[in-house]
Short mmCIF file of C-alpha atoms in Angstrom, two decimals:
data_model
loop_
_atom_site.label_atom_id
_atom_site.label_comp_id
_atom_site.label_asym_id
_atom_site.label_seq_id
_atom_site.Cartn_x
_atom_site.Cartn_y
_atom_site.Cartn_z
CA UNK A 1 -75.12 -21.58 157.87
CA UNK A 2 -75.10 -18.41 155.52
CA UNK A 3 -75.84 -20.80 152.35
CA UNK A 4 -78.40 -22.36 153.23
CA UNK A 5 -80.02 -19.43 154.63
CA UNK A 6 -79.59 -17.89 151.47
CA UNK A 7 -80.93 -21.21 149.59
CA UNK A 8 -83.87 -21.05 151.61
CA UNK A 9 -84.25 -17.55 150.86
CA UNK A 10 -84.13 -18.07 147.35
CA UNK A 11 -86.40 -20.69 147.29
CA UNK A 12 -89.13 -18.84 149.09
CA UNK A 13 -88.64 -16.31 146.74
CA UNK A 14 -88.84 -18.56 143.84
CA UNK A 15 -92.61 -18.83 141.82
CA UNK A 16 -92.82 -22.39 142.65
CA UNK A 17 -95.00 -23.04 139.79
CA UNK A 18 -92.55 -21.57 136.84
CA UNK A 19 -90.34 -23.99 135.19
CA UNK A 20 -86.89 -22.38 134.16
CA UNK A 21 -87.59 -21.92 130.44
CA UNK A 22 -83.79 -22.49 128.83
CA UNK A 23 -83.99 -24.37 125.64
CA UNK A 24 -87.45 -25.61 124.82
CA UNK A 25 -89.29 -26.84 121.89
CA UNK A 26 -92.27 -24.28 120.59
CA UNK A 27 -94.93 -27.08 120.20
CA UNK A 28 -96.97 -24.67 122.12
CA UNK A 29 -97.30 -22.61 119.38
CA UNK A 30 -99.38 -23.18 116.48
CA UNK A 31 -98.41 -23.23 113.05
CA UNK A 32 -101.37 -23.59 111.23
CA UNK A 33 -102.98 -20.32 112.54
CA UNK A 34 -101.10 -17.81 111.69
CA UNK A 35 -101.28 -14.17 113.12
CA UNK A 36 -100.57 -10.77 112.06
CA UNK A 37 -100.98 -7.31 114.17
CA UNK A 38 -99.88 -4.01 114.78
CA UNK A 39 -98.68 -3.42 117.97
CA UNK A 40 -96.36 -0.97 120.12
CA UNK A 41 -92.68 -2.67 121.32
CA UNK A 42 -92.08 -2.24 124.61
CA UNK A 43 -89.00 -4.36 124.97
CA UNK A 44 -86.86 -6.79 123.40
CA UNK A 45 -85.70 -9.21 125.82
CA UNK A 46 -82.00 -10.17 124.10
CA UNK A 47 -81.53 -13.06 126.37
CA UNK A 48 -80.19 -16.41 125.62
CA UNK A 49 -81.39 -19.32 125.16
CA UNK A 50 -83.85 -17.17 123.07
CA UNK A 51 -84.65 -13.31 122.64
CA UNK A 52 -88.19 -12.23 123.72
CA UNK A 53 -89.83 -8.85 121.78
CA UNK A 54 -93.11 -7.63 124.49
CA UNK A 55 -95.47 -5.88 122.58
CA UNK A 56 -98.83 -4.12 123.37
CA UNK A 57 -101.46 -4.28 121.76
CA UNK A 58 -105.10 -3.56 121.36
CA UNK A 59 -107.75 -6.44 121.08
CA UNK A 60 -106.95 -8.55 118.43
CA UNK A 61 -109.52 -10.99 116.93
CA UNK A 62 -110.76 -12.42 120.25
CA UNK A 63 -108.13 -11.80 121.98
CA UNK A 64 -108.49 -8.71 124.90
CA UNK A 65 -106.05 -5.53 124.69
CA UNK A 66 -102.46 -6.69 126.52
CA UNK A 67 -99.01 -7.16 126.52
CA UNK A 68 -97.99 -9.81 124.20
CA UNK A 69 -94.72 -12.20 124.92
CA UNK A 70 -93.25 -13.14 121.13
CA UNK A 71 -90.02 -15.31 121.17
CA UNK A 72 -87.49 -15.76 119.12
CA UNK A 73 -86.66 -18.94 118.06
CA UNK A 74 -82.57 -18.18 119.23
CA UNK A 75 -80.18 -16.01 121.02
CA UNK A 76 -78.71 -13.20 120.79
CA UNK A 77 -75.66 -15.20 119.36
CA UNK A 78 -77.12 -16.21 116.58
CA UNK A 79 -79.47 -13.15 115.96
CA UNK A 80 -76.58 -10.75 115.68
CA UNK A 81 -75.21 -13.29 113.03
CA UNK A 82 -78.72 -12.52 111.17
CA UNK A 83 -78.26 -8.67 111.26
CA UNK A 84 -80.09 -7.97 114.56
CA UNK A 85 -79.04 -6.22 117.17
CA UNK A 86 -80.29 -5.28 120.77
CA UNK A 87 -81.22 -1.47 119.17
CA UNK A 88 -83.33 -3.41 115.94
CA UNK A 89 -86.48 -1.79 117.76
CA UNK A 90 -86.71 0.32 120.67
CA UNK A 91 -89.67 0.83 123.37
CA UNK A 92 -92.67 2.86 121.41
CA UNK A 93 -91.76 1.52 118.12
CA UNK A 94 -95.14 0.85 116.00
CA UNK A 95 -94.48 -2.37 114.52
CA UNK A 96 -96.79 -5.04 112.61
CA UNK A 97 -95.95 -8.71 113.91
CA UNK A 98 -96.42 -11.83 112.18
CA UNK A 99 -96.61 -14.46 114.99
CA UNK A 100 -97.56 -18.32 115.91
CA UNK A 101 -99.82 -17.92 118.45
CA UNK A 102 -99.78 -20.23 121.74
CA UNK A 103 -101.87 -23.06 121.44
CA UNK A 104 -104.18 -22.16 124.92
CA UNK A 105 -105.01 -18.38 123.74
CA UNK A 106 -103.15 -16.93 125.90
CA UNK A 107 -101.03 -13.84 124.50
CA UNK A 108 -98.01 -15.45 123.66
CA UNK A 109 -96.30 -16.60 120.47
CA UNK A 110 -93.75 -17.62 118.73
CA UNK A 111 -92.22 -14.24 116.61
CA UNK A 112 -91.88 -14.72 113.09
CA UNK A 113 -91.52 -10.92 111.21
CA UNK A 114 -91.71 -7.72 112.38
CA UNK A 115 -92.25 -4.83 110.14
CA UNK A 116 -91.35 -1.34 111.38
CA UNK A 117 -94.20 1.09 110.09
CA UNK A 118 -92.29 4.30 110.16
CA UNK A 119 -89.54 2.88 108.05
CA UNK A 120 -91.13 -0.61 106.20
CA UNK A 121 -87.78 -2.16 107.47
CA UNK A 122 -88.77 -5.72 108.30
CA UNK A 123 -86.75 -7.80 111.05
CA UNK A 124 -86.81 -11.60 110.10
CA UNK A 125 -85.25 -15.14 111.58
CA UNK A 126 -83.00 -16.20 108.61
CA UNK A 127 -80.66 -18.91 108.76
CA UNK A 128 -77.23 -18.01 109.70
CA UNK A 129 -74.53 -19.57 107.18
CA UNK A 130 -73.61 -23.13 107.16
CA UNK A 131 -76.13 -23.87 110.30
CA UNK A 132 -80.06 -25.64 109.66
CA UNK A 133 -82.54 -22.76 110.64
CA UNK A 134 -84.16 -22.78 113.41
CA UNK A 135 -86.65 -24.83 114.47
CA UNK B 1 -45.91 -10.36 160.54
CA UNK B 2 -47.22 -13.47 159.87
CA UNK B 3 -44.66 -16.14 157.96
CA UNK B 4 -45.31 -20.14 156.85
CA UNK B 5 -44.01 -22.37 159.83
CA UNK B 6 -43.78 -26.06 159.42
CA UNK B 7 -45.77 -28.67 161.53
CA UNK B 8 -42.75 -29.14 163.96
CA UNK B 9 -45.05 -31.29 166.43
CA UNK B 10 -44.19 -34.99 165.72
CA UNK B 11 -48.16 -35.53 167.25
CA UNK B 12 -49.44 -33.07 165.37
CA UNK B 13 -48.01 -34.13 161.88
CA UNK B 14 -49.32 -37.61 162.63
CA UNK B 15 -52.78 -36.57 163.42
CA UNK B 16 -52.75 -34.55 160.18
CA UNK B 17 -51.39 -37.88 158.07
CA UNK B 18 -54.15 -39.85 159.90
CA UNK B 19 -56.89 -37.24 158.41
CA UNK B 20 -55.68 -37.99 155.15
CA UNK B 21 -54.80 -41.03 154.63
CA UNK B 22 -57.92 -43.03 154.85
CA UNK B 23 -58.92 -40.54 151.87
CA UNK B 24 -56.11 -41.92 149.26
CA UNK B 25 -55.56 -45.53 148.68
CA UNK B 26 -52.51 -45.18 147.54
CA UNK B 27 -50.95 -42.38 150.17
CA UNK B 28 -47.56 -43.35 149.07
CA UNK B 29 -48.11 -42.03 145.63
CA UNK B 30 -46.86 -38.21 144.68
CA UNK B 31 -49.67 -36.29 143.79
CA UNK B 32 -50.07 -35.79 140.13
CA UNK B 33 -49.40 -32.58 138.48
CA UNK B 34 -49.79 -30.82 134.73
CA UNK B 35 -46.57 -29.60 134.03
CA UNK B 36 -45.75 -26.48 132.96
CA UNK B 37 -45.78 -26.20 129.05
CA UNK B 38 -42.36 -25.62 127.57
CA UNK B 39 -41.15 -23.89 124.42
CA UNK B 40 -40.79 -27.21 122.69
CA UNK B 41 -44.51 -28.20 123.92
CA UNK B 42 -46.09 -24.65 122.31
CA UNK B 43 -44.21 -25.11 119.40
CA UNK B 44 -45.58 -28.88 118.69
CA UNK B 45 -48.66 -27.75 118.66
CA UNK B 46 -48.18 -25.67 115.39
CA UNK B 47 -47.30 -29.18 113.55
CA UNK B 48 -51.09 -30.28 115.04
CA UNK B 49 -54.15 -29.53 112.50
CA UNK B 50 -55.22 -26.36 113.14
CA UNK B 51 -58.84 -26.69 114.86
CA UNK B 52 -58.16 -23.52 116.64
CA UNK B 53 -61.32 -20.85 116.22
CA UNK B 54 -65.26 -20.30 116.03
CA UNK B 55 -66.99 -23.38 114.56
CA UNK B 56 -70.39 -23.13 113.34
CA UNK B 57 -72.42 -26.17 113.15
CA UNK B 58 -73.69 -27.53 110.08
CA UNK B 59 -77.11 -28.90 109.59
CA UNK B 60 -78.35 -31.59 111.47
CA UNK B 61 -77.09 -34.44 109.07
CA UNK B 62 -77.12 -37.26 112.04
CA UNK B 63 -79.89 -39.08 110.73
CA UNK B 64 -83.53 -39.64 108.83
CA UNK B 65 -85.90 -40.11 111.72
CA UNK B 66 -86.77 -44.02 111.02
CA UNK B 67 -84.02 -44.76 108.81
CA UNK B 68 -81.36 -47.02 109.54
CA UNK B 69 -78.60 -44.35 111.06
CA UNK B 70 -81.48 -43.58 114.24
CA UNK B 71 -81.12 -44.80 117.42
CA UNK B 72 -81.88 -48.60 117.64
CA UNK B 73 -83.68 -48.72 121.21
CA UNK B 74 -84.01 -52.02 123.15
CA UNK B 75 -87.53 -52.91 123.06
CA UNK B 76 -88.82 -51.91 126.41
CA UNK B 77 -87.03 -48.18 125.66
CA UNK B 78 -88.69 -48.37 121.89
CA UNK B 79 -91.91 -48.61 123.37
CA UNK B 80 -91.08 -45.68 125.78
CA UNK B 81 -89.54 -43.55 123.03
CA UNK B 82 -92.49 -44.28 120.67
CA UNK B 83 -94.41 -42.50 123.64
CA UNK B 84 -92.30 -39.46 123.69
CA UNK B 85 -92.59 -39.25 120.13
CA UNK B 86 -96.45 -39.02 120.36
CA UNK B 87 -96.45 -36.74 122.89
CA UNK B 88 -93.94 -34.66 121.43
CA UNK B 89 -96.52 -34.39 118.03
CA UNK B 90 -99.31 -33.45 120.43
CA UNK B 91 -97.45 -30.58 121.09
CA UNK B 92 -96.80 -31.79 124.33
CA UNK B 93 -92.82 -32.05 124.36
CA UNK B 94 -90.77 -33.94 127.27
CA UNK B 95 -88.51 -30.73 126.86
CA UNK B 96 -84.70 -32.45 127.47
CA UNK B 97 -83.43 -29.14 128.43
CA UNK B 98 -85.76 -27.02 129.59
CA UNK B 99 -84.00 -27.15 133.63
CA UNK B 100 -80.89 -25.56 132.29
CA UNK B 101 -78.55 -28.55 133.02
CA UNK B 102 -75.57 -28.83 130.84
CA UNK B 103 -76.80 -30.80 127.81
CA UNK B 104 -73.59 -33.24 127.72
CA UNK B 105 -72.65 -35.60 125.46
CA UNK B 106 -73.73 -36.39 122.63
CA UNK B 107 -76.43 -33.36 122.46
CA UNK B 108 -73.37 -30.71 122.70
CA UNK B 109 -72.74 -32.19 119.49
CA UNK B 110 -76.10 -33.50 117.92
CA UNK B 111 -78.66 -30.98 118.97
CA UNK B 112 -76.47 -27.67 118.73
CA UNK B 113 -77.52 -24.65 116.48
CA UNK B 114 -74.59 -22.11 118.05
CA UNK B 115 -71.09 -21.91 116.96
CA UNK B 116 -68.14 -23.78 119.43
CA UNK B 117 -64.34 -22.57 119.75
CA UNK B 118 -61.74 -25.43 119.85
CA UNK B 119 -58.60 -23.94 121.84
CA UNK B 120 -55.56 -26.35 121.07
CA UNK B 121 -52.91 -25.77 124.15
CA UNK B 122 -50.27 -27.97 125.50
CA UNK B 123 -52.18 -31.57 126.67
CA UNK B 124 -55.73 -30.55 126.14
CA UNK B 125 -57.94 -29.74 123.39
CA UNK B 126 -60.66 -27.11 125.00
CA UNK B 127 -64.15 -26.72 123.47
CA UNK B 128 -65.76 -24.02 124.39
CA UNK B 129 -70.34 -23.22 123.63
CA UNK B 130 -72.69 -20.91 124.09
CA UNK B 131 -75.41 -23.61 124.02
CA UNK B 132 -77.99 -23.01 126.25
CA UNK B 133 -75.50 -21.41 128.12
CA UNK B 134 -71.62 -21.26 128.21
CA UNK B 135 -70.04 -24.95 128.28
CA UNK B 136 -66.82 -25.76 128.93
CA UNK B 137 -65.21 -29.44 127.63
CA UNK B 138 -61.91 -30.62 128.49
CA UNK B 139 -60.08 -32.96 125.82
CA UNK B 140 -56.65 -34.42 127.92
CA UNK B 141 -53.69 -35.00 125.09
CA UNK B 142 -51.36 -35.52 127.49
CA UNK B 143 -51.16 -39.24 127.60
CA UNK B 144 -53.17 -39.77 130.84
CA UNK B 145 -55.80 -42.56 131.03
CA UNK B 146 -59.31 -42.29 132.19
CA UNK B 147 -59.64 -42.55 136.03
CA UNK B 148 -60.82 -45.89 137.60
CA UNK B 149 -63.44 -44.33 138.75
CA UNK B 150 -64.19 -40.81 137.27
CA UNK B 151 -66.75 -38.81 139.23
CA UNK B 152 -69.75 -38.89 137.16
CA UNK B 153 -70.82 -35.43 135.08
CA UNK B 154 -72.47 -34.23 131.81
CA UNK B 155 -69.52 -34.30 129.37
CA UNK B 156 -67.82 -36.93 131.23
CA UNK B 157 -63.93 -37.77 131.12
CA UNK B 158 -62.38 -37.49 127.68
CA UNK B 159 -58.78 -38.33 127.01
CA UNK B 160 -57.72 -38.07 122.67
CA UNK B 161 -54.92 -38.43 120.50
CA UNK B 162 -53.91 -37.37 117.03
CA UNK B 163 -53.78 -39.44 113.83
CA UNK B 164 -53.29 -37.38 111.03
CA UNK B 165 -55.59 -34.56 110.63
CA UNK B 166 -57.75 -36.71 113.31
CA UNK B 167 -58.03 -35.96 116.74
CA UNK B 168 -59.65 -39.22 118.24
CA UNK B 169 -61.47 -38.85 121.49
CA UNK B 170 -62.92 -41.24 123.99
CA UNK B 171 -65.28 -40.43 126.51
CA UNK B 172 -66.71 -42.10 129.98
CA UNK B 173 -67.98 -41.01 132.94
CA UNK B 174 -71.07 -39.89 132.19
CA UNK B 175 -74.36 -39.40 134.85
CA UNK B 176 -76.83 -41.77 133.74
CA UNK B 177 -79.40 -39.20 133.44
CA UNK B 178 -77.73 -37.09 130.78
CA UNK B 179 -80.09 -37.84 127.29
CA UNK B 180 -79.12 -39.60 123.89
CA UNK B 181 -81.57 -36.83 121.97
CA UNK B 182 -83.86 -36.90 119.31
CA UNK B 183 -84.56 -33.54 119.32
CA UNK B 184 -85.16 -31.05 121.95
CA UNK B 185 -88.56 -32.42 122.66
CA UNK B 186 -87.64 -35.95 122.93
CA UNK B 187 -84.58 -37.72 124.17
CA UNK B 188 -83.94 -40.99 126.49
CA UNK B 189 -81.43 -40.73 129.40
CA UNK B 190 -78.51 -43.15 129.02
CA UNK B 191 -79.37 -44.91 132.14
CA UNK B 192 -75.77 -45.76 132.79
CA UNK B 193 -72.48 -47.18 131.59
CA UNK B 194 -72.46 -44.58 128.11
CA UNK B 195 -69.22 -44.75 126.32
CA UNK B 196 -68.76 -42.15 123.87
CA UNK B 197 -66.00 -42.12 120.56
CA UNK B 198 -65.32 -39.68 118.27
CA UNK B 199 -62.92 -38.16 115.22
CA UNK B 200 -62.83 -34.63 114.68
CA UNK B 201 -61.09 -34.58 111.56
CA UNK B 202 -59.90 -31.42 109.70
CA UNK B 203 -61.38 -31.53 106.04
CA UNK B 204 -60.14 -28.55 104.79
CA UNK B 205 -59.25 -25.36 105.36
CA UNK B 206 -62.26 -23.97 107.05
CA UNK B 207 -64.30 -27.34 106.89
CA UNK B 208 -64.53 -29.93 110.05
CA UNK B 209 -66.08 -33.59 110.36
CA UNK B 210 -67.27 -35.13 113.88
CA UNK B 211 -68.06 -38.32 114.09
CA UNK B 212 -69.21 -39.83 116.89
CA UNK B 213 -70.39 -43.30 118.21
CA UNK B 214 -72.44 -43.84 121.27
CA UNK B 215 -72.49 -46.65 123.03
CA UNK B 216 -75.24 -47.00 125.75
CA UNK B 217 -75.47 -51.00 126.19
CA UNK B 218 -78.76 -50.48 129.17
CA UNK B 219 -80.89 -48.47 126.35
CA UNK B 220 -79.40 -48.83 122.69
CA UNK B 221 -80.06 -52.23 121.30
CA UNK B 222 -76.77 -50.79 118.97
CA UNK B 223 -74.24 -48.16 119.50
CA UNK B 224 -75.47 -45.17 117.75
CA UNK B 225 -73.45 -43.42 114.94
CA UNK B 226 -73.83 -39.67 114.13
CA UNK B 227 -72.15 -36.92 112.64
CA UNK B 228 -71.85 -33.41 111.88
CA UNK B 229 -69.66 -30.77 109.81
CA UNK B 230 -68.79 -27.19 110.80
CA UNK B 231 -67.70 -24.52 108.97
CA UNK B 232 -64.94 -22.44 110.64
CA UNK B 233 -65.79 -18.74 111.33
CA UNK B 234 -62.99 -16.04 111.26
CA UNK B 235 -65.04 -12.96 111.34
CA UNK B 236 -65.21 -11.30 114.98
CA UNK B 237 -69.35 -12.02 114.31
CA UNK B 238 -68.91 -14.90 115.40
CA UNK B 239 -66.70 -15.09 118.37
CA UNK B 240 -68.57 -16.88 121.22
CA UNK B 241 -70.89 -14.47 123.30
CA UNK B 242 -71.72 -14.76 127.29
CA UNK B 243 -74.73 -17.13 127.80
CA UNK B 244 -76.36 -17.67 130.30
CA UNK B 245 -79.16 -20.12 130.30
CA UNK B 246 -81.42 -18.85 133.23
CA UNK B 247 -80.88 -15.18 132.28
CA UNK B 248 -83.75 -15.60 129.75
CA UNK B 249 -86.04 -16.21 132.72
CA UNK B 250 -85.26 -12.56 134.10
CA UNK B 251 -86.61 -9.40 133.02
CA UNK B 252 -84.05 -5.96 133.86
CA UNK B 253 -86.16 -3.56 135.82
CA UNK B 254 -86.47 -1.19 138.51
CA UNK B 255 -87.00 -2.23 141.85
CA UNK B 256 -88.92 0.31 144.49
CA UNK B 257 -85.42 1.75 145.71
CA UNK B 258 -85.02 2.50 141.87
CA UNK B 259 -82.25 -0.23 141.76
CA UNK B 260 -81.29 -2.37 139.03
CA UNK B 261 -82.91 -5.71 139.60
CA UNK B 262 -83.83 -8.73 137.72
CA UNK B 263 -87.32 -10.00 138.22
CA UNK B 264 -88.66 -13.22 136.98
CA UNK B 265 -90.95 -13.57 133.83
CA UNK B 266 -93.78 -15.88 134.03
CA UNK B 267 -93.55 -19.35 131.63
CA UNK B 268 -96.13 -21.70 131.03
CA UNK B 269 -95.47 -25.76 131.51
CA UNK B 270 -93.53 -25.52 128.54
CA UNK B 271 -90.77 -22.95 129.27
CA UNK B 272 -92.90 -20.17 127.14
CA UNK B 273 -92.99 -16.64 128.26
CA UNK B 274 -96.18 -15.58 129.03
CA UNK B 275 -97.93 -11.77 129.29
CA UNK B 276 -97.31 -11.09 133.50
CA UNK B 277 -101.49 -11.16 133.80
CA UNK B 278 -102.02 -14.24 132.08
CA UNK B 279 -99.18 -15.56 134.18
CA UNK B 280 -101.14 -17.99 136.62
CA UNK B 281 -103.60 -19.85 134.57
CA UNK B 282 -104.21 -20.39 130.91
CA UNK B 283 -107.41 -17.86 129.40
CA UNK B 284 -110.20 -20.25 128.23
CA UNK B 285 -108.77 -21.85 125.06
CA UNK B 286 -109.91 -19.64 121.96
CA UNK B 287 -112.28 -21.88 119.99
CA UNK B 288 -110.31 -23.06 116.45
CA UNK B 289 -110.82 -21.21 113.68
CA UNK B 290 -111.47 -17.72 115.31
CA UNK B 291 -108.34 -16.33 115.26
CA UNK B 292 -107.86 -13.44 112.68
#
């Protein structure tokens, strides 16, 4: 009785309408228009299947002042293999991002660089050794 | 204080046989056990090549889309495929494993970018992936067969042997759904009756070959050959980290109690995170060419 209880629980609790994300492709992002920003970290999500950095920013272009969603294009695994770590930026860090931005102009987008303006140190996706980058 | 007593009641121990039985057809038969390793089986294993450690994958050398190493589809699953594709370059991707289902056979071995650690122990070779999230495969060495009927699952039932510096695998048992990939936007589930072969070969002293052959007779019109080469990884860098695929779909916060708690992040269709206010329904679609 106390399992199902609890699935039903969680289900209710559950945004219906959110898909688990795990491994997807970032055809939602768009290549061909580039962006680049400067922005204040608030967090960098170092989750598998792929690391999130939130950002704020002011209005950009057309888009309105938010919090921006950038992900990485792999985990934690393979990002510590690349030189990052969960301390590469920390909350209130100014940064300037170079992103893909989602397709639907919403602010979201697929992280490229990030270049720490107190310091110029820039935080990159390479390709770890003997494995194809990342898509 | 309480101690084991035997079923002494001569009713009782036949009501307990008639539970069971109906459950084995063949009740007479001793349950089968692993043994317990001995000296002499730890020992053999040094003579074995040495696939122990952290793998990492090489590039994804399986095939040229449209050359003659892809897939060959039936017809009917060509067209369907063909479909996929053109979604897929829409930017509209079926997404093979965006529900965080193990990935099975053969994407653990086509579609992975993270490293895998082989553990070589007495009858079993163990792979072990952080791919979306931890996986665990079990190779048996010990001489068994396949089952007659194996309960179906992702990876399926794999029994190998050696042959030189080859370890030769062969794999059934698979759910139908589980995909034959083209990349992780499109893939085509099995749809039944997948028998998978492979060599894992050592190459050299760091360097490993897996080759593997899929056979999927209700949607390949061929079986399917692909390979890939690894690079073995002794720094600690690499040694396999905890992975969870769904933890990605958490944020770590505070609840009101000012608890720990994970709360969920907002995606779009796609599996993208999204900014918590733009959460619900896409902004209207910035006109092309105004971005900065």
């Amino acid at each position: 009785m106390k399992p199902l209880i609890c699935v039903l629980a969680a289900l209710a609790m559950a945004p219906l309408a959110a898909p688990a994300s795990a491994h997807h492709s970032f055809a939602m992002f768009d290549p061909s228009k580039p962006m680049k920003f400067e922005a204040i970290v608030q967090n960098l999500q170092w989750t598998a299947p792929h690391a999130v950095l939130w950002v704020e920013a002011g209005k950009v272009g057309t888009y309105e002042a938010g919090v921006w969603s950038l992900e990485l294009p792999t985990s934690p695994a393979n990002l510590a293999k690349m030189g990052w770590s969960r301390m590469s930026v920390k909350a209130g860090d100014k940064v300037v991002v170079e992103i893909n931005p989602m397709r639907d102009g919403r602010r979201a987008g697929q992280f490229k660089r990030a270049t720490l303006t107190a310091t110029g140190q820039v935080l990159s996706i390479g390709a770890i050794p003997g494995v194809q980058p990342p898509k | 204080m309480h101690t084991y007593e035997p079923v002494r009641s001569r009713r009782l121990w036949l009501l307990a046989l008639g539970c069971i039985a109906p459950l084995s057809a063949h009740a007479t038969d001793a349950p089968q056990r692993n043994p317990a390793p001995t000296r002499a089986n730890w020992a053999a294993i040094a003579d074995l090549p040495d696939l122990s450690g952290v793998w990492a994958p090489g590039p994804l050398d399986k095939y040229v889309p449209g050359g003659p190493e892809a897939p060959q589809w039936l017809p009917a699953v060509a067209r369907q495929v063909d479909h996929l594709k053109q979604l897929d370059a829409e930017g509209r991707p079926q997404n093979i494993y965006i529900n965080c289902l193990p990935e099975g056979l053969p994407s653990s071995v086509t579609q992975n970018l993270n490293s895998v650690e082989f553990l070589v122990t007495p009858g079993r070779v163990t792979v072990l992936s952080e791919l979306d999230g931890n996986r665990l495969r079990r190779i048996w060495t010990d001489g068994r067969p396949h089952p007659a009927d194996p309960d179906p699952t992702f990876s399926g039932h794999s029994i190998g042997h050696w042959e030189g510096n080859t370890l030769i695998v062969d794999t059934i048992g698979f759910l139908p759904e589980v995909f034959i990939p083209l990349s992780q936007g499109v893939g085509f589930p099995n749809n039944g009756d997948m028998h998978v072969e492979e060599r894992i070969t050592l190459t050299g002293p760091d360097t490993m070959r897996q080759d593997i052959v899929v056979h999927a007779p209700k949607v390949l019109a061929a079986p399917w050959h692909a390979s890939r080469s690894y690079t073995r990884h002794r720094e600690r860098s690499y040694d396999l980290a905890e992975s969870s695929c769904r933890q990605g779909d958490f944020l770590e916060a505070t609840d009101a109690q000012g608890n720990a708690a994970f709360v969920p992040v907002p995606k779009d269709a796609g599996g993208a995170t999204l900014p918590p206010d733009q959460a619900t329904a896409p902004a209207i679609p910035t006109p092309s060419g105004t971005h900065p």
